[in-house]
Amino acid sequence: MMRKLIIASTSTVYGSGYLEYILPELENFFQEVEEVVFIPYARPGGISHDEYTAIAQKGFARINKKIVGLHTFKDPEKALKKAEAVFTGGGNTFLLVTQLYKLKLMPVLRERIYEGMRYFGTSAGANITGLTMQTTNDMPIVYPPSFKTLGAVPFNINPHYIDPVEGAKHMGETRETRIKEFHKINTEPVIGLREGSWLEVTGDRIVLKGTYKARVFEQNKVPYEIVRGSVVEL
Amino acid sequence: MMRKLIIASTSTVYGSGYLEYILPELENFFQEVEEVVFIPYARPGGISHDEYTAIAQKGFARINKKIVGLHTFKDPEKALKKAEAVFTGGGNTFLLVTQLYKLKLMPVLRERIYEGMRYFGTSAGANITGLTMQTTNDMPIVYPPSFKTLGAVPFNINPHYIDPVEGAKHMGETRETRIKEFHKINTEPVIGLREGSWLEVTGDRIVLKGTYKARVFEQNKVPYEIVRGSVVEL
């Protein structure tokens, strides 16, 4: 079987409803799937896992798919082993990765993805498809046992990629500077996915889709842009 | 002896030279100090530790202080034990904390600060004066053995604090949202220091100084502002 993933920068684009911009793609991607298991662990609070799952359910109801929260299973490992498809929502990557390790789900999820189970991830759920979570934008609100993630693609993801703002007076690092600093120490290539763009993975073929170009960072190379429809070769 | 620290949001404010905005304060703070040991470990690259130290030297030359890089000592632990004063520059907090643990310097630095050795930190160097580094804005480019930091103050620091931008179309979390998420899991209060502001610590007395108000976040409380000259009571 071959990997099938949609790796999306964000769940929501400005001025549009939850998942709205990507629903036609999801309808196609999940065509033969009846039920999608939702991983709500990235959401640090304010809303419960039930409430977060309800949001995902509402989004997927528009394409007539059933969503069931992984937290509702007594044995989440078994639930993942049996899942037809998985959707991991956004939130805080440190929290998501910590929970996945704590529940011993990281290897199971990796295995299922390599077996060909369809996987859709947004934001933190996209970040974890990379080799490591080390190009997340999130705050380290919890200490995960490792930064290694699923390695479903041979590079890292930077979700919510944002270009430097012209004339900004803030002295914090730009996103590009942060990723360049990552490459002072690490060798993994990084794809900066702007909000509204996603990667479609079909086996070894990875295609950029959605609204924008993506920015690719490789160690010791000048960053470059790839256009919609490009096959990613990293 | 009592703690004496200056904990600054940034080394540089927009449109001004390195440390320029805070030099009068530093001149006063380091009045009786001849030589300051500079910790350059936060800087992930592009420039070497020597080059980074040269920048610090140039900044401090304007107030006639000698700066010596900690990386130039054969035994950095001994160097810290003998240091008259310490300045830790900014960069990446994950890298800084990893290096401090690797070289076994975290307990020594904590001890010296509690003995009354003067400490000045900007950005990452400010972040590590808190209880944990978990309110850093940096990318996790390296995996530190722990997120615990110096605990020179009874709260956490968020350097380069930035207010939400009106009408922003980016869907990434605002700084305030990130800190609120931190408080879903952690109890440490957080002070968001805007660029141009700093905390002056004299024993148990902590005063907000510089250009702006600071934003204080406590678990289960509405965030609030404190004005310049306020004594921080957390």
Tab-separated table of C-alpha atoms in Angstrom:
chain	number	residue	atom	x	y	z
A	1	MET	CA	0.000	0.000	0.000
A	2	MET	CA	1.131	3.538	-0.441
A	3	ARG	CA	0.954	6.592	1.783
A	4	LYS	CA	-1.954	8.954	1.256
A	5	LEU	CA	-1.864	12.225	3.136
A	6	ILE	CA	-3.113	15.769	2.985
A	7	ILE	CA	-0.816	18.053	4.937
A	8	ALA	CA	-2.427	21.467	5.357
A	9	SER	CA	-0.956	24.674	6.755
A	10	THR	CA	-4.160	25.622	8.557
A	11	SER	CA	-7.702	24.433	9.261
A	12	THR	CA	-9.157	27.841	8.544
A	13	VAL	CA	-8.265	30.662	6.210
A	14	TYR	CA	-9.125	34.272	7.006
A	15	GLY	CA	-12.766	35.161	6.393
A	16	SER	CA	-13.920	31.580	5.835
A	17	GLY	CA	-15.417	28.787	7.956
A	18	TYR	CA	-13.624	25.846	9.552
A	19	LEU	CA	-12.069	23.651	6.790
A	20	GLU	CA	-14.245	25.430	4.203
A	21	TYR	CA	-11.427	26.241	1.755
A	22	ILE	CA	-10.334	22.606	1.560
A	23	LEU	CA	-13.695	20.753	1.629
A	24	PRO	CA	-13.761	19.864	-2.104
A	25	GLU	CA	-10.316	18.305	-1.716
A	26	LEU	CA	-11.383	16.406	1.427
A	27	GLU	CA	-14.550	15.167	-0.250
A	28	ASN	CA	-12.414	13.621	-2.948
A	29	PHE	CA	-9.704	12.363	-0.595
A	30	PHE	CA	-12.143	10.644	1.780
A	31	GLN	CA	-14.493	9.429	-0.987
A	32	GLU	CA	-14.326	5.772	0.007
A	33	VAL	CA	-14.086	6.418	3.724
A	34	GLU	CA	-17.101	6.249	6.012
A	35	GLU	CA	-15.647	7.214	9.367
A	36	VAL	CA	-12.637	9.367	10.228
A	37	VAL	CA	-10.956	9.137	13.638
A	38	PHE	CA	-10.199	12.616	14.963
A	39	ILE	CA	-7.156	13.266	17.165
A	40	PRO	CA	-8.020	16.277	19.384
A	41	TYR	CA	-4.931	16.203	21.623
A	42	ALA	CA	-3.289	19.378	20.290
A	43	ARG	CA	-5.951	21.622	21.758
A	44	PRO	CA	-4.593	22.941	25.050
A	45	GLY	CA	-7.803	24.094	26.568
A	46	GLY	CA	-10.585	26.530	26.704
A	47	ILE	CA	-12.500	23.784	24.975
A	48	SER	CA	-12.622	20.106	25.838
A	49	HIS	CA	-11.762	17.200	23.558
A	50	ASP	CA	-15.506	16.674	23.109
A	51	GLU	CA	-16.064	20.268	22.080
A	52	TYR	CA	-13.118	20.207	19.702
A	53	THR	CA	-14.387	16.985	18.156
A	54	ALA	CA	-17.800	18.628	17.714
A	55	ILE	CA	-16.155	21.367	15.638
A	56	ALA	CA	-14.471	18.767	13.441
A	57	GLN	CA	-17.770	16.879	13.154
A	58	LYS	CA	-19.556	20.013	12.010
A	59	GLY	CA	-16.876	20.674	9.394
A	60	PHE	CA	-16.976	17.127	8.038
A	61	ALA	CA	-20.779	16.908	8.143
A	62	ARG	CA	-20.789	19.132	5.075
A	63	ILE	CA	-19.189	16.300	3.105
A	64	ASN	CA	-21.238	13.646	4.910
A	65	LYS	CA	-18.400	12.041	6.819
A	66	LYS	CA	-18.675	10.696	10.331
A	67	ILE	CA	-16.035	11.926	12.770
A	68	VAL	CA	-15.292	10.099	16.014
A	69	GLY	CA	-12.896	11.443	18.655
A	70	LEU	CA	-9.920	9.235	19.531
A	71	HIS	CA	-10.374	10.261	23.185
A	72	THR	CA	-13.729	8.432	23.270
A	73	PHE	CA	-12.100	5.020	22.805
A	74	LYS	CA	-11.089	3.036	25.854
A	75	ASP	CA	-8.075	1.754	23.933
A	76	PRO	CA	-6.834	4.487	21.574
A	77	GLU	CA	-4.015	2.289	20.245
A	78	LYS	CA	-6.518	-0.320	19.132
A	79	ALA	CA	-8.756	2.417	17.708
A	80	LEU	CA	-5.901	3.702	15.556
A	81	LYS	CA	-5.050	0.182	14.445
A	82	LYS	CA	-8.614	-0.242	13.206
A	83	ALA	CA	-9.188	3.299	11.900
A	84	GLU	CA	-10.239	3.746	8.300
A	85	ALA	CA	-8.698	7.238	8.227
A	86	VAL	CA	-7.323	9.829	10.639
A	87	PHE	CA	-7.624	13.600	10.952
A	88	THR	CA	-5.375	15.432	13.423
A	89	GLY	CA	-6.457	18.980	14.248
A	90	GLY	CA	-4.293	21.953	15.185
A	91	GLY	CA	-3.412	23.518	18.501
A	92	ASN	CA	-0.104	23.170	20.304
A	93	THR	CA	2.439	20.788	18.750
A	94	PHE	CA	4.321	20.217	22.034
A	95	LEU	CA	1.102	19.060	23.653
A	96	LEU	CA	0.082	16.890	20.704
A	97	VAL	CA	3.478	15.158	20.508
A	98	THR	CA	3.612	14.660	24.284
A	99	GLN	CA	0.175	13.034	24.290
A	100	LEU	CA	0.987	10.808	21.317
A	101	TYR	CA	4.141	9.537	23.042
A	102	LYS	CA	2.423	9.183	26.418
A	103	LEU	CA	-0.290	7.008	24.893
A	104	LYS	CA	2.319	5.142	22.798
A	105	LEU	CA	0.507	6.139	19.609
A	106	MET	CA	3.372	7.612	17.573
A	107	PRO	CA	4.680	4.265	16.216
A	108	VAL	CA	1.134	2.973	15.564
A	109	LEU	CA	0.168	6.067	13.638
A	110	ARG	CA	3.400	5.940	11.617
A	111	GLU	CA	2.816	2.279	10.792
A	112	ARG	CA	-0.785	2.865	9.717
A	113	ILE	CA	0.246	5.779	7.481
A	114	TYR	CA	2.903	3.619	5.804
A	115	GLU	CA	0.277	0.907	5.361
A	116	GLY	CA	-1.771	3.384	3.332
A	117	MET	CA	-4.344	4.601	5.852
A	118	ARG	CA	-5.495	8.049	4.757
A	119	TYR	CA	-4.243	10.854	6.987
A	120	PHE	CA	-5.269	14.496	7.029
A	121	GLY	CA	-3.527	17.003	9.290
A	122	THR	CA	-3.833	20.741	9.797
A	123	SER	CA	-1.352	23.008	11.572
A	124	ALA	CA	0.054	20.935	14.495
A	125	GLY	CA	-1.478	17.872	12.797
A	126	ALA	CA	0.512	18.802	9.672
A	127	ASN	CA	3.681	19.548	11.589
A	128	ILE	CA	3.848	16.014	13.022
A	129	THR	CA	3.938	14.438	9.547
A	130	GLY	CA	7.496	15.781	9.208
A	131	LEU	CA	10.717	14.206	10.432
A	132	THR	CA	10.752	16.291	13.605
A	133	MET	CA	8.522	18.904	15.219
A	134	GLN	CA	11.435	21.307	15.390
A	135	THR	CA	10.019	23.796	12.913
A	136	THR	CA	6.798	24.349	14.841
A	137	ASN	CA	5.795	27.912	15.726
A	138	ASP	CA	4.291	26.904	19.039
A	139	MET	CA	5.230	27.716	22.592
A	140	PRO	CA	6.856	24.849	24.563
A	141	ILE	CA	4.043	24.646	27.125
A	142	VAL	CA	4.887	21.027	27.909
A	143	TYR	CA	8.128	18.977	27.668
A	144	PRO	CA	7.766	16.120	25.177
A	145	PRO	CA	9.884	12.962	25.524
A	146	SER	CA	11.268	13.561	22.026
A	147	PHE	CA	10.995	16.023	19.137
A	148	LYS	CA	10.870	13.170	16.578
A	149	THR	CA	7.581	12.904	14.737
A	150	LEU	CA	5.956	10.661	12.133
A	151	GLY	CA	8.417	11.018	9.270
A	152	ALA	CA	5.594	10.464	6.766
A	153	VAL	CA	7.472	12.840	4.455
A	154	PRO	CA	11.264	13.201	4.091
A	155	PHE	CA	11.382	16.779	5.369
A	156	ASN	CA	9.942	19.085	8.032
A	157	ILE	CA	6.842	21.256	7.828
A	158	ASN	CA	6.495	24.854	8.922
A	159	PRO	CA	2.734	25.466	9.043
A	160	HIS	CA	1.245	28.987	8.956
A	161	TYR	CA	4.327	30.143	7.077
A	162	ILE	CA	4.386	33.934	6.995
A	163	ASP	CA	6.541	36.317	4.994
A	164	PRO	CA	8.477	39.096	6.720
A	165	VAL	CA	6.312	42.203	7.135
A	166	GLU	CA	7.720	45.234	5.279
A	167	GLY	CA	8.758	47.997	7.649
A	168	ALA	CA	8.062	45.965	10.797
A	169	LYS	CA	9.484	47.574	13.921
A	170	HIS	CA	9.404	44.450	16.042
A	171	MET	CA	12.882	43.045	16.673
A	172	GLY	CA	11.834	39.394	17.107
A	173	GLU	CA	13.126	37.007	14.442
A	174	THR	CA	11.180	36.595	11.184
A	175	ARG	CA	9.970	33.108	10.299
A	176	GLU	CA	12.670	32.830	7.634
A	177	THR	CA	15.371	33.742	10.160
A	178	ARG	CA	14.071	31.099	12.553
A	179	ILE	CA	14.189	28.390	9.894
A	180	LYS	CA	17.684	29.481	8.855
A	181	GLU	CA	18.730	29.134	12.497
A	182	PHE	CA	17.199	25.645	12.512
A	183	HIS	CA	19.553	24.826	9.620
A	184	LYS	CA	22.621	25.932	11.529
A	185	ILE	CA	22.143	22.782	13.594
A	186	ASN	CA	19.854	20.465	11.613
A	187	THR	CA	19.919	19.030	8.099
A	188	GLU	CA	16.213	18.294	7.436
A	189	PRO	CA	14.759	20.334	4.561
A	190	VAL	CA	11.757	22.468	5.543
A	191	ILE	CA	8.666	23.402	3.570
A	192	GLY	CA	7.033	26.641	4.671
A	193	LEU	CA	3.327	26.212	3.872
A	194	ARG	CA	1.333	29.435	3.663
A	195	GLU	CA	-2.251	29.427	4.982
A	196	GLY	CA	-4.480	28.110	2.190
A	197	SER	CA	-1.882	25.698	0.783
A	198	TRP	CA	-1.361	22.006	1.391
A	199	LEU	CA	0.699	19.033	0.267
A	200	GLU	CA	-0.958	16.009	-1.268
A	201	VAL	CA	1.080	12.865	-0.696
A	202	THR	CA	0.397	9.804	-2.854
A	203	GLY	CA	3.122	7.280	-2.167
A	204	ASP	CA	6.408	8.964	-3.032
A	205	ARG	CA	4.732	11.665	-5.080
A	206	ILE	CA	4.207	14.890	-3.161
A	207	VAL	CA	2.380	17.761	-4.867
A	208	LEU	CA	1.832	21.331	-3.665
A	209	LYS	CA	-1.815	22.354	-3.885
A	210	GLY	CA	-4.010	25.255	-2.769
A	211	THR	CA	-3.748	28.983	-3.050
A	212	TYR	CA	-0.104	29.967	-2.730
A	213	LYS	CA	3.448	29.148	-3.583
A	214	ALA	CA	5.413	27.397	-0.845
A	215	ARG	CA	8.870	28.360	0.391
A	216	VAL	CA	11.511	25.638	0.553
A	217	PHE	CA	14.499	25.800	2.871
A	218	GLU	CA	17.430	23.457	2.443
A	219	GLN	CA	20.587	23.565	4.504
A	220	ASN	CA	23.326	25.648	2.852
A	221	LYS	CA	21.042	26.761	0.013
A	222	VAL	CA	19.261	30.000	-0.722
A	223	PRO	CA	15.527	29.513	0.112
A	224	TYR	CA	13.330	29.204	-2.967
A	225	GLU	CA	9.662	29.182	-3.952
A	226	ILE	CA	7.751	26.360	-5.596
A	227	VAL	CA	4.491	27.002	-7.436
A	228	ARG	CA	1.122	25.247	-7.141
A	229	GLY	CA	1.153	21.888	-8.865
A	230	SER	CA	4.878	21.393	-8.301
A	231	VAL	CA	6.077	17.938	-7.444
A	232	VAL	CA	8.203	18.249	-4.318
A	233	GLU	CA	11.570	16.571	-4.774
A	234	LEU	CA	13.497	16.591	-1.535
B	1	MET	CA	24.010	39.278	49.518
B	2	MET	CA	20.988	40.043	47.432
B	3	ARG	CA	20.128	39.397	43.806
B	4	LYS	CA	20.825	42.160	41.333
B	5	LEU	CA	19.531	41.681	37.812
B	6	ILE	CA	18.438	43.605	34.791
B	7	ILE	CA	16.046	41.521	32.707
B	8	ALA	CA	15.479	43.180	29.335
B	9	SER	CA	13.013	42.270	26.597
B	10	THR	CA	15.499	42.998	23.805
B	11	SER	CA	19.085	44.090	23.175
B	12	THR	CA	18.039	46.518	20.488
B	13	VAL	CA	14.996	48.688	19.907
B	14	TYR	CA	13.888	49.688	16.423
B	15	GLY	CA	15.935	52.497	14.894
B	16	SER	CA	18.647	52.469	17.567
B	17	GLY	CA	22.058	50.815	18.028
B	18	TYR	CA	22.875	47.655	19.994
B	19	LEU	CA	22.026	48.222	23.704
B	20	GLU	CA	21.833	51.968	23.063
B	21	TYR	CA	18.439	52.492	24.712
B	22	ILE	CA	19.583	50.902	27.965
B	23	LEU	CA	23.191	52.164	28.251
B	24	PRO	CA	22.511	54.779	30.970
B	25	GLU	CA	20.917	52.048	33.073
B	26	LEU	CA	23.818	49.662	32.441
B	27	GLU	CA	26.371	52.341	33.276
B	28	ASN	CA	24.738	52.735	36.650
B	29	PHE	CA	24.171	48.985	37.200
B	30	PHE	CA	27.769	48.021	36.398
B	31	GLN	CA	29.312	51.078	38.080
B	32	GLU	CA	31.580	49.097	40.401
B	33	VAL	CA	32.254	46.312	37.912
B	34	GLU	CA	35.386	46.225	35.804
B	35	GLU	CA	34.859	43.140	33.681
B	36	VAL	CA	31.650	41.444	32.544
B	37	VAL	CA	31.630	37.819	31.380
B	38	PHE	CA	29.518	37.458	28.231
B	39	ILE	CA	27.572	34.254	27.524
B	40	PRO	CA	27.262	33.992	23.711
B	41	TYR	CA	25.702	30.500	23.520
B	42	ALA	CA	22.230	31.578	22.371
B	43	ARG	CA	23.468	32.663	18.965
B	44	PRO	CA	22.789	29.791	16.586
B	45	GLY	CA	25.088	30.777	13.802
B	46	GLY	CA	25.879	33.025	10.954
B	47	ILE	CA	28.275	34.584	13.391
B	48	SER	CA	30.728	32.844	15.688
B	49	HIS	CA	30.946	33.195	19.454
B	50	ASP	CA	33.947	35.492	18.883
B	51	GLU	CA	32.005	37.709	16.512
B	52	TYR	CA	29.011	37.846	18.841
B	53	THR	CA	31.288	38.737	21.753
B	54	ALA	CA	32.808	41.514	19.625
B	55	ILE	CA	29.330	43.029	19.204
B	56	ALA	CA	28.804	42.946	22.976
B	57	GLN	CA	32.262	44.439	23.498
B	58	LYS	CA	31.480	47.307	21.135
B	59	GLY	CA	28.216	48.001	22.963
B	60	PHE	CA	29.834	47.983	26.390
B	61	ALA	CA	32.886	49.982	25.256
B	62	ARG	CA	30.623	53.035	25.257
B	63	ILE	CA	30.355	52.753	29.034
B	64	ASN	CA	34.002	51.702	29.399
B	65	LYS	CA	33.382	48.139	30.496
B	66	LYS	CA	35.509	45.185	29.506
B	67	ILE	CA	33.622	42.220	28.067
B	68	VAL	CA	35.142	38.741	27.910
B	69	GLY	CA	33.457	35.792	26.201
B	70	LEU	CA	32.723	32.749	28.384
B	71	HIS	CA	33.697	30.536	25.423
B	72	THR	CA	37.300	31.796	25.682
B	73	PHE	CA	37.833	30.190	29.082
B	74	LYS	CA	39.207	26.660	29.253
B	75	ASP	CA	37.000	26.020	32.287
B	76	PRO	CA	33.746	27.972	31.912
B	77	GLU	CA	32.408	26.729	35.255
B	78	LYS	CA	35.419	28.185	37.048
B	79	ALA	CA	35.099	31.370	35.002
B	80	LEU	CA	31.501	31.813	36.139
B	81	LYS	CA	32.464	31.096	39.731
B	82	LYS	CA	35.003	33.933	39.567
B	83	ALA	CA	33.003	36.340	37.386
B	84	GLU	CA	32.360	39.831	38.705
B	85	ALA	CA	29.219	40.086	36.584
B	86	VAL	CA	27.502	38.274	33.701
B	87	PHE	CA	25.702	39.382	30.544
B	88	THR	CA	23.770	36.784	28.505
B	89	GLY	CA	22.871	37.871	24.993
B	90	GLY	CA	19.867	36.858	22.910
B	91	GLY	CA	19.405	34.310	20.143
B	92	ASN	CA	17.686	30.963	20.522
B	93	THR	CA	16.599	29.969	24.030
B	94	PHE	CA	16.570	26.217	23.278
B	95	LEU	CA	20.189	26.435	22.208
B	96	LEU	CA	21.215	28.588	25.158
B	97	VAL	CA	19.554	26.295	27.701
B	98	THR	CA	20.983	23.163	26.050
B	99	GLN	CA	24.504	24.596	26.159
B	100	LEU	CA	24.170	25.723	29.775
B	101	TYR	CA	23.060	22.230	30.815
B	102	LYS	CA	25.679	20.507	28.675
B	103	LEU	CA	28.450	22.528	30.285
B	104	LYS	CA	26.832	22.087	33.745
B	105	LEU	CA	26.603	25.854	34.142
B	106	MET	CA	22.929	26.258	35.076
B	107	PRO	CA	23.388	25.512	38.831
B	108	VAL	CA	26.569	27.611	39.017
B	109	LEU	CA	24.939	30.596	37.384
B	110	ARG	CA	21.887	30.275	39.670
B	111	GLU	CA	24.137	30.104	42.729
B	112	ARG	CA	26.172	33.136	41.693
B	113	ILE	CA	23.008	35.165	41.036
B	114	TYR	CA	21.666	34.281	44.486
B	115	GLU	CA	25.050	35.265	45.945
B	116	GLY	CA	24.525	38.737	44.509
B	117	MET	CA	26.604	38.620	41.333
B	118	ARG	CA	25.165	41.183	38.928
B	119	TYR	CA	23.380	39.645	35.944
B	120	PHE	CA	22.119	41.316	32.812
B	121	GLY	CA	20.146	39.383	30.194
B	122	THR	CA	18.423	40.348	26.974
B	123	SER	CA	15.845	38.301	25.074
B	124	ALA	CA	16.911	34.625	25.498
B	125	GLY	CA	19.240	35.839	28.261
B	126	ALA	CA	16.186	37.387	29.954
B	127	ASN	CA	13.985	34.362	29.363
B	128	ILE	CA	16.335	32.081	31.332
B	129	THR	CA	16.012	34.185	34.484
B	130	GLY	CA	12.453	32.854	34.807
B	131	LEU	CA	11.298	29.620	36.406
B	132	THR	CA	11.132	27.822	33.063
B	133	MET	CA	11.894	28.656	29.431
B	134	GLN	CA	8.363	27.628	28.461
B	135	THR	CA	7.230	31.102	27.459
B	136	THR	CA	9.996	31.597	24.912
B	137	ASN	CA	9.031	32.613	21.363
B	138	ASP	CA	11.838	30.606	19.804
B	139	MET	CA	11.834	27.596	17.524
B	140	PRO	CA	12.869	24.295	19.169
B	141	ILE	CA	15.960	23.852	16.980
B	142	VAL	CA	17.616	21.641	19.594
B	143	TYR	CA	16.245	19.364	22.361
B	144	PRO	CA	17.297	20.598	25.807
B	145	PRO	CA	17.596	18.145	28.732
B	146	SER	CA	15.057	20.246	30.659
B	147	PHE	CA	12.919	23.376	30.282
B	148	LYS	CA	13.782	24.510	33.841
B	149	THR	CA	15.823	27.685	33.989
B	150	LEU	CA	17.468	29.898	36.598
B	151	GLY	CA	14.469	30.821	38.728
B	152	ALA	CA	16.085	34.139	39.599
B	153	VAL	CA	12.562	35.597	39.685
B	154	PRO	CA	9.373	33.858	40.873
B	155	PHE	CA	7.667	33.921	37.447
B	156	ASN	CA	8.348	33.407	33.738
B	157	ILE	CA	9.399	35.986	31.171
B	158	ASN	CA	7.987	36.466	27.696
B	159	PRO	CA	10.524	38.691	25.943
B	160	HIS	CA	9.641	40.684	22.808
B	161	TYR	CA	6.033	40.736	23.975
B	162	ILE	CA	3.840	41.941	21.143
B	163	ASP	CA	0.199	43.008	21.128
B	164	PRO	CA	-2.276	41.470	18.688
B	165	VAL	CA	-2.235	43.339	15.374
B	166	GLU	CA	-5.618	44.919	14.542
B	167	GLY	CA	-7.180	43.364	11.462
B	168	ALA	CA	-4.463	40.718	11.039
B	169	LYS	CA	-5.422	38.023	8.553
B	170	HIS	CA	-2.894	35.472	9.745
B	171	MET	CA	-4.520	32.580	11.613
B	172	GLY	CA	-1.537	31.704	13.814
B	173	GLU	CA	-2.066	32.289	17.546
B	174	THR	CA	-1.439	35.741	19.019
B	175	ARG	CA	1.151	36.015	21.777
B	176	GLU	CA	-1.605	36.457	24.353
B	177	THR	CA	-3.337	33.284	23.153
B	178	ARG	CA	-0.066	31.355	23.411
B	179	ILE	CA	0.491	32.483	26.998
B	180	LYS	CA	-3.112	31.642	27.888
B	181	GLU	CA	-2.511	28.160	26.472
B	182	PHE	CA	0.612	27.935	28.641
B	183	HIS	CA	-1.644	28.562	31.642
B	184	LYS	CA	-3.955	25.705	30.744
B	185	ILE	CA	-1.147	23.422	31.854
B	186	ASN	CA	1.233	25.513	33.972
B	187	THR	CA	0.844	27.717	37.031
B	188	GLU	CA	3.847	30.076	36.752
B	189	PRO	CA	2.851	33.728	36.302
B	190	VAL	CA	4.245	35.334	33.128
B	191	ILE	CA	5.410	38.880	32.489
B	192	GLY	CA	5.187	39.966	28.859
B	193	LEU	CA	7.968	42.534	28.427
B	194	ARG	CA	7.598	44.821	25.416
B	195	GLU	CA	10.733	45.837	23.522
B	196	GLY	CA	12.246	48.818	25.341
B	197	SER	CA	11.168	47.683	28.810
B	198	TRP	CA	13.061	45.775	31.468
B	199	LEU	CA	12.814	44.544	35.039
B	200	GLU	CA	15.265	45.718	37.670
B	201	VAL	CA	15.691	43.160	40.421
B	202	THR	CA	17.224	44.234	43.727
B	203	GLY	CA	16.814	41.412	46.192
B	204	ASP	CA	13.097	40.725	46.449
B	205	ARG	CA	12.173	44.090	44.961
B	206	ILE	CA	11.373	43.902	41.259
B	207	VAL	CA	10.578	47.128	39.404
B	208	LEU	CA	9.366	47.635	35.832
B	209	LYS	CA	11.475	50.182	33.971
B	210	GLY	CA	11.880	51.465	30.426
B	211	THR	CA	9.476	52.688	27.798
B	212	TYR	CA	6.264	50.696	28.075
B	213	LYS	CA	3.770	49.074	30.346
B	214	ALA	CA	4.174	45.332	30.807
B	215	ARG	CA	1.426	42.734	30.536
B	216	VAL	CA	1.011	40.286	33.393
B	217	PHE	CA	-0.589	36.866	32.969
B	218	GLU	CA	-1.633	34.806	35.968
B	219	GLN	CA	-3.419	31.491	35.789
B	220	ASN	CA	-7.199	31.864	36.008
B	221	LYS	CA	-7.026	35.676	35.975
B	222	VAL	CA	-7.731	38.248	33.307
B	223	PRO	CA	-4.364	39.567	32.002
B	224	TYR	CA	-3.536	43.069	33.220
B	225	GLU	CA	-1.072	45.878	32.570
B	226	ILE	CA	1.423	47.329	35.020
B	227	VAL	CA	2.914	50.775	34.457
B	228	ARG	CA	6.546	51.921	34.545
B	229	GLY	CA	7.850	52.178	38.070
B	230	SER	CA	5.505	49.474	39.365
B	231	VAL	CA	6.821	47.070	41.929
B	232	VAL	CA	6.074	43.577	40.670
B	233	GLU	CA	4.338	41.502	43.297
B	234	LEU	CA	3.939	37.934	42.129
